[in-house]
mmCIF file with all atom_site columns, C-alpha atoms in Angstrom:
data_model
loop_
_atom_site.group_PDB
_atom_site.id
_atom_site.type_symbol
_atom_site.label_atom_id
_atom_site.label_alt_id
_atom_site.label_comp_id
_atom_site.label_asym_id
_atom_site.label_entity_id
_atom_site.label_seq_id
_atom_site.pdbx_PDB_ins_code
_atom_site.Cartn_x
_atom_site.Cartn_y
_atom_site.Cartn_z
_atom_site.occupancy
_atom_site.B_iso_or_equiv
_atom_site.pdbx_formal_charge
_atom_site.auth_seq_id
_atom_site.auth_comp_id
_atom_site.auth_asym_id
_atom_site.auth_atom_id
_atom_site.pdbx_PDB_model_num
ATOM 1   C CA . MET Z 1 1   ? -60.538 -108.594 149.210 1.00 51.00 ? 1   MET Z CA 1
ATOM 2   C CA . ALA Z 1 2   ? -61.545 -107.006 152.402 1.00 53.00 ? 2   ALA Z CA 1
ATOM 3   C CA . TYR Z 1 3   ? -58.648 -105.440 154.180 1.00 58.00 ? 3   TYR Z CA 1
ATOM 4   C CA . ARG Z 1 4   ? -60.095 -104.586 157.541 1.00 67.00 ? 4   ARG Z CA 1
ATOM 5   C CA . GLY Z 1 5   ? -57.805 -102.983 159.927 1.00 66.00 ? 5   GLY Z CA 1
ATOM 6   C CA . ALA Z 1 6   ? -55.104 -102.434 157.311 1.00 70.00 ? 6   ALA Z CA 1
ATOM 7   C CA . THR Z 1 7   ? -53.639 -99.081  156.474 1.00 83.00 ? 7   THR Z CA 1
ATOM 8   C CA . ALA Z 1 8   ? -53.943 -97.570  153.017 1.00 76.00 ? 8   ALA Z CA 1
ATOM 9   C CA . ARG Z 1 9   ? -50.309 -98.358  152.366 1.00 81.00 ? 9   ARG Z CA 1
ATOM 10  C CA . GLU Z 1 10  ? -50.798 -102.024 153.321 1.00 79.00 ? 10  GLU Z CA 1
ATOM 11  C CA . LYS Z 1 11  ? -53.922 -102.216 151.139 1.00 77.00 ? 11  LYS Z CA 1
ATOM 12  C CA . ALA Z 1 12  ? -52.071 -100.727 148.164 1.00 78.00 ? 12  ALA Z CA 1
ATOM 13  C CA . HIS Z 1 13  ? -49.173 -103.129 148.685 1.00 79.00 ? 13  HIS Z CA 1
ATOM 14  C CA . ALA Z 1 14  ? -51.539 -106.107 148.885 1.00 80.00 ? 14  ALA Z CA 1
ATOM 15  C CA . MET Z 1 15  ? -53.274 -105.007 145.672 1.00 84.00 ? 15  MET Z CA 1
ATOM 16  C CA . ASP Z 1 16  ? -49.905 -104.642 143.930 1.00 83.00 ? 16  ASP Z CA 1
ATOM 17  C CA . VAL Z 1 17  ? -48.937 -108.146 145.058 1.00 86.00 ? 17  VAL Z CA 1
ATOM 18  C CA . GLU Z 1 18  ? -52.223 -109.562 143.744 1.00 88.00 ? 18  GLU Z CA 1
ATOM 19  C CA . ALA Z 1 19  ? -51.823 -107.752 140.425 1.00 89.00 ? 19  ALA Z CA 1
ATOM 20  C CA . GLY Z 1 20  ? -48.273 -109.083 140.149 1.00 87.00 ? 20  GLY Z CA 1
ATOM 21  C CA . LEU Z 1 21  ? -49.468 -112.620 140.882 1.00 90.00 ? 21  LEU Z CA 1
ATOM 22  C CA . ARG Z 1 22  ? -52.179 -112.343 138.222 1.00 91.00 ? 22  ARG Z CA 1
ATOM 23  C CA . GLU Z 1 23  ? -49.610 -111.059 135.714 1.00 92.00 ? 23  GLU Z CA 1
ATOM 24  C CA . ASN Z 1 24  ? -47.229 -113.890 136.614 1.00 91.00 ? 24  ASN Z CA 1
ATOM 25  C CA . ASP Z 1 25  ? -50.047 -116.430 136.164 1.00 91.00 ? 25  ASP Z CA 1
ATOM 26  C CA . ALA Z 1 26  ? -50.861 -114.983 132.733 1.00 93.00 ? 26  ALA Z CA 1
ATOM 27  C CA . ARG Z 1 27  ? -47.202 -115.067 131.672 1.00 93.00 ? 27  ARG Z CA 1
ATOM 28  C CA . LEU Z 1 28  ? -46.817 -118.588 133.047 1.00 93.00 ? 28  LEU Z CA 1
ATOM 29  C CA . SER Z 1 29  ? -49.847 -119.696 131.047 1.00 93.00 ? 29  SER Z CA 1
ATOM 30  C CA . ALA Z 1 30  ? -48.421 -118.121 127.870 1.00 94.00 ? 30  ALA Z CA 1
ATOM 31  C CA . LEU Z 1 31  ? -45.048 -119.746 128.524 1.00 94.00 ? 31  LEU Z CA 1
ATOM 32  C CA . SER Z 1 32  ? -46.746 -123.093 129.080 1.00 93.00 ? 32  SER Z CA 1
ATOM 33  C CA . ASP Z 1 33  ? -48.498 -122.755 125.720 1.00 93.00 ? 33  ASP Z CA 1
ATOM 34  C CA . GLN Z 1 34  ? -45.188 -121.994 124.005 1.00 95.00 ? 34  GLN Z CA 1
ATOM 35  C CA . VAL Z 1 35  ? -43.488 -124.964 125.677 1.00 95.00 ? 35  VAL Z CA 1
ATOM 36  C CA . SER Z 1 36  ? -46.341 -127.224 124.551 1.00 94.00 ? 36  SER Z CA 1
ATOM 37  C CA . LEU Z 1 37  ? -45.964 -125.938 120.990 1.00 94.00 ? 37  LEU Z CA 1
ATOM 38  C CA . LEU Z 1 38  ? -42.205 -126.536 121.045 1.00 94.00 ? 38  LEU Z CA 1
ATOM 39  C CA . LYS Z 1 39  ? -42.734 -130.029 122.452 1.00 94.00 ? 39  LYS Z CA 1
ATOM 40  C CA . GLY Z 1 40  ? -45.115 -130.822 119.595 1.00 94.00 ? 40  GLY Z CA 1
ATOM 41  C CA . LEU Z 1 41  ? -42.615 -129.520 117.040 1.00 94.00 ? 41  LEU Z CA 1
ATOM 42  C CA . ALA Z 1 42  ? -39.803 -131.533 118.620 1.00 94.00 ? 42  ALA Z CA 1
ATOM 43  C CA . THR Z 1 43  ? -41.957 -134.667 118.502 1.00 94.00 ? 43  THR Z CA 1
ATOM 44  C CA . GLU Z 1 44  ? -42.738 -134.086 114.817 1.00 94.00 ? 44  GLU Z CA 1
ATOM 45  C CA . ILE Z 1 45  ? -39.057 -133.485 114.045 1.00 94.00 ? 45  ILE Z CA 1
ATOM 46  C CA . ASP Z 1 46  ? -38.119 -136.684 115.873 1.00 93.00 ? 46  ASP Z CA 1
ATOM 47  C CA . GLY Z 1 47  ? -40.637 -138.668 113.842 1.00 93.00 ? 47  GLY Z CA 1
ATOM 48  C CA . GLU Z 1 48  ? -39.330 -137.183 110.594 1.00 93.00 ? 48  GLU Z CA 1
ATOM 49  C CA . VAL Z 1 49  ? -35.726 -137.926 111.554 1.00 93.00 ? 49  VAL Z CA 1
ATOM 50  C CA . GLN Z 1 50  ? -36.614 -141.533 112.421 1.00 93.00 ? 50  GLN Z CA 1
ATOM 51  C CA . SER Z 1 51  ? -38.395 -141.905 109.072 1.00 92.00 ? 51  SER Z CA 1
ATOM 52  C CA . GLN Z 1 52  ? -35.477 -140.465 107.114 1.00 90.00 ? 52  GLN Z CA 1
ATOM 53  C CA . ASN Z 1 53  ? -32.955 -142.617 108.982 1.00 89.00 ? 53  ASN Z CA 1
ATOM 54  C CA . SER Z 1 54  ? -34.977 -145.709 108.149 1.00 88.00 ? 54  SER Z CA 1
ATOM 55  C CA . PHE Z 1 55  ? -35.165 -144.650 104.495 1.00 87.00 ? 55  PHE Z CA 1
ATOM 56  C CA . LEU Z 1 56  ? -31.411 -144.021 104.353 1.00 84.00 ? 56  LEU Z CA 1
ATOM 57  C CA . ASP Z 1 57  ? -30.683 -147.389 105.955 1.00 83.00 ? 57  ASP Z CA 1
ATOM 58  C CA . THR Z 1 58  ? -32.842 -149.112 103.345 1.00 81.00 ? 58  THR Z CA 1
ATOM 59  C CA . MET Z 1 59  ? -31.276 -147.107 100.544 1.00 79.00 ? 59  MET Z CA 1
ATOM 60  C CA . GLY Z 1 60  ? -27.771 -147.895 101.787 1.00 75.00 ? 60  GLY Z CA 1
ATOM 61  C CA . GLY Z 1 61  ? -28.545 -151.603 101.705 1.00 74.00 ? 61  GLY Z CA 1
ATOM 62  C CA . SER Z 1 62  ? -29.883 -151.304 98.167  1.00 74.00 ? 62  SER Z CA 1
ATOM 63  C CA . LEU Z 1 63  ? -26.809 -149.415 97.023  1.00 74.00 ? 63  LEU Z CA 1
ATOM 64  C CA . ALA Z 1 64  ? -24.539 -151.982 98.635  1.00 76.00 ? 64  ALA Z CA 1
ATOM 65  C CA . GLY Z 1 65  ? -26.376 -154.720 96.722  1.00 78.00 ? 65  GLY Z CA 1
ATOM 66  C CA . ALA Z 1 66  ? -26.054 -152.759 93.471  1.00 80.00 ? 66  ALA Z CA 1
ATOM 67  C CA . GLY Z 1 67  ? -22.359 -152.248 94.136  1.00 81.00 ? 67  GLY Z CA 1
ATOM 68  C CA . GLY Z 1 68  ? -21.896 -155.986 94.604  1.00 83.00 ? 68  GLY Z CA 1
ATOM 69  C CA . ALA Z 1 69  ? -23.739 -156.698 91.360  1.00 83.00 ? 69  ALA Z CA 1
ATOM 70  C CA . LEU Z 1 70  ? -21.565 -154.173 89.532  1.00 83.00 ? 70  LEU Z CA 1
ATOM 71  C CA . GLU Z 1 71  ? -18.411 -155.767 90.938  1.00 88.00 ? 71  GLU Z CA 1
ATOM 72  C CA . ARG Z 1 72  ? -19.577 -159.196 89.773  1.00 87.00 ? 72  ARG Z CA 1
ATOM 73  C CA . THR Z 1 73  ? -20.377 -157.811 86.309  1.00 80.00 ? 73  THR Z CA 1
ATOM 74  C CA . MET Z 1 74  ? -16.979 -156.159 86.030  1.00 83.00 ? 74  MET Z CA 1
ATOM 75  C CA . ALA Z 1 75  ? -15.271 -159.390 87.072  1.00 84.00 ? 75  ALA Z CA 1
ATOM 76  C CA . ALA Z 1 76  ? -17.228 -161.313 84.433  1.00 78.00 ? 76  ALA Z CA 1
ATOM 77  C CA . LEU Z 1 77  ? -16.287 -158.754 81.764  1.00 74.00 ? 77  LEU Z CA 1
ATOM 78  C CA . GLU Z 1 78  ? -12.633 -158.977 82.756  1.00 79.00 ? 78  GLU Z CA 1
ATOM 79  C CA . GLN Z 1 79  ? -12.778 -162.757 82.425  1.00 79.00 ? 79  GLN Z CA 1
ATOM 80  C CA . MET Z 1 80  ? -14.459 -162.491 79.030  1.00 72.00 ? 80  MET Z CA 1
ATOM 81  C CA . THR Z 1 81  ? -11.905 -160.010 77.733  1.00 69.00 ? 81  THR Z CA 1
ATOM 82  C CA . ALA Z 1 82  ? -9.063  -162.157 79.027  1.00 75.00 ? 82  ALA Z CA 1
ATOM 83  C CA . ARG Z 1 83  ? -10.417 -165.175 77.116  1.00 75.00 ? 83  ARG Z CA 1
ATOM 84  C CA . GLY Z 1 84  ? -11.511 -163.344 73.951  1.00 67.00 ? 84  GLY Z CA 1
ATOM 85  C CA . GLY Z 1 85  ? -8.601  -160.943 73.611  1.00 66.00 ? 85  GLY Z CA 1
ATOM 86  C CA . ALA Z 1 86  ? -8.656  -158.390 70.793  1.00 69.00 ? 86  ALA Z CA 1
ATOM 87  C CA . ARG Z 1 87  ? -11.503 -160.039 68.944  1.00 75.00 ? 87  ARG Z CA 1
ATOM 88  C CA . PHE Z 1 88  ? -13.896 -159.462 71.840  1.00 72.00 ? 88  PHE Z CA 1
ATOM 89  C CA . GLY Z 1 89  ? -12.859 -155.793 72.057  1.00 73.00 ? 89  GLY Z CA 1
ATOM 90  C CA . LEU Z 1 90  ? -13.550 -155.267 68.370  1.00 79.00 ? 90  LEU Z CA 1
ATOM 91  C CA . MET Z 1 91  ? -16.958 -156.927 68.689  1.00 81.00 ? 91  MET Z CA 1
ATOM 92  C CA . VAL Z 1 92  ? -17.914 -154.663 71.605  1.00 80.00 ? 92  VAL Z CA 1
ATOM 93  C CA . ALA Z 1 93  ? -16.740 -151.550 69.740  1.00 83.00 ? 93  ALA Z CA 1
ATOM 94  C CA . ALA Z 1 94  ? -18.700 -152.587 66.644  1.00 90.00 ? 94  ALA Z CA 1
ATOM 95  C CA . ALA Z 1 95  ? -21.812 -153.196 68.743  1.00 92.00 ? 95  ALA Z CA 1
ATOM 96  C CA . VAL Z 1 96  ? -21.528 -149.758 70.361  1.00 91.00 ? 96  VAL Z CA 1
ATOM 97  C CA . VAL Z 1 97  ? -21.108 -148.037 66.961  1.00 94.00 ? 97  VAL Z CA 1
ATOM 98  C CA . LEU Z 1 98  ? -24.039 -149.997 65.528  1.00 95.00 ? 98  LEU Z CA 1
ATOM 99  C CA . LEU Z 1 99  ? -26.206 -149.116 68.521  1.00 94.00 ? 99  LEU Z CA 1
ATOM 100 C CA . PHE Z 1 100 ? -25.283 -145.436 68.154  1.00 94.00 ? 100 PHE Z CA 1
ATOM 101 C CA . PHE Z 1 101 ? -26.274 -145.314 64.492  1.00 94.00 ? 101 PHE Z CA 1
ATOM 102 C CA . ALA Z 1 102 ? -29.468 -147.288 65.091  1.00 95.00 ? 102 ALA Z CA 1
ATOM 103 C CA . THR Z 1 103 ? -30.481 -144.863 67.849  1.00 94.00 ? 103 THR Z CA 1
ATOM 104 C CA . ARG Z 1 104 ? -29.654 -141.878 65.635  1.00 92.00 ? 104 ARG Z CA 1
ATOM 105 C CA . TYR Z 1 105 ? -31.741 -143.311 62.790  1.00 91.00 ? 105 TYR Z CA 1
ATOM 106 C CA . ALA Z 1 106 ? -34.685 -143.992 65.131  1.00 91.00 ? 106 ALA Z CA 1
ATOM 107 C CA . VAL Z 1 107 ? -34.560 -140.417 66.446  1.00 90.00 ? 107 VAL Z CA 1
ATOM 108 C CA . LYS Z 1 108 ? -34.500 -139.022 62.901  1.00 88.00 ? 108 LYS Z CA 1
ATOM 109 C CA . LEU Z 1 109 ? -37.535 -141.143 61.987  1.00 87.00 ? 109 LEU Z CA 1
ATOM 110 C CA . ALA Z 1 110 ? -39.399 -139.993 65.084  1.00 85.00 ? 110 ALA Z CA 1
ATOM 111 C CA . ASN Z 1 111 ? -38.708 -136.299 64.306  1.00 82.00 ? 111 ASN Z CA 1
ATOM 112 C CA . ALA Z 1 112 ? -39.579 -136.549 60.582  1.00 75.00 ? 112 ALA Z CA 1
ATOM 113 C CA . PRO Z 1 113 ? -42.822 -134.772 59.560  1.00 69.00 ? 113 PRO Z CA 1
#
């Protein structure tokens, strides 16, 4: 930093320029660190989004399959009720009532001292 032949004003100006450059370099380095951190976070978020999208796609397929099975079951029940008429309805109601009382009895036995 030898400023031979320069006036005091020129030397002071040159020192101010160098100090400003050093400050800019320090701020640029800090900004670079922040950008690197944000890039890492964005990469992690992207990976998480990809994982969740894959999970949702799989889950949607499973739910579609379950919906199809439910539709087939409902169609089979409609056919059975159409063939069996009132007798089938009474049998189902009796089975539900019997199941209710059996469950209630089992719970009472389990809670008895």
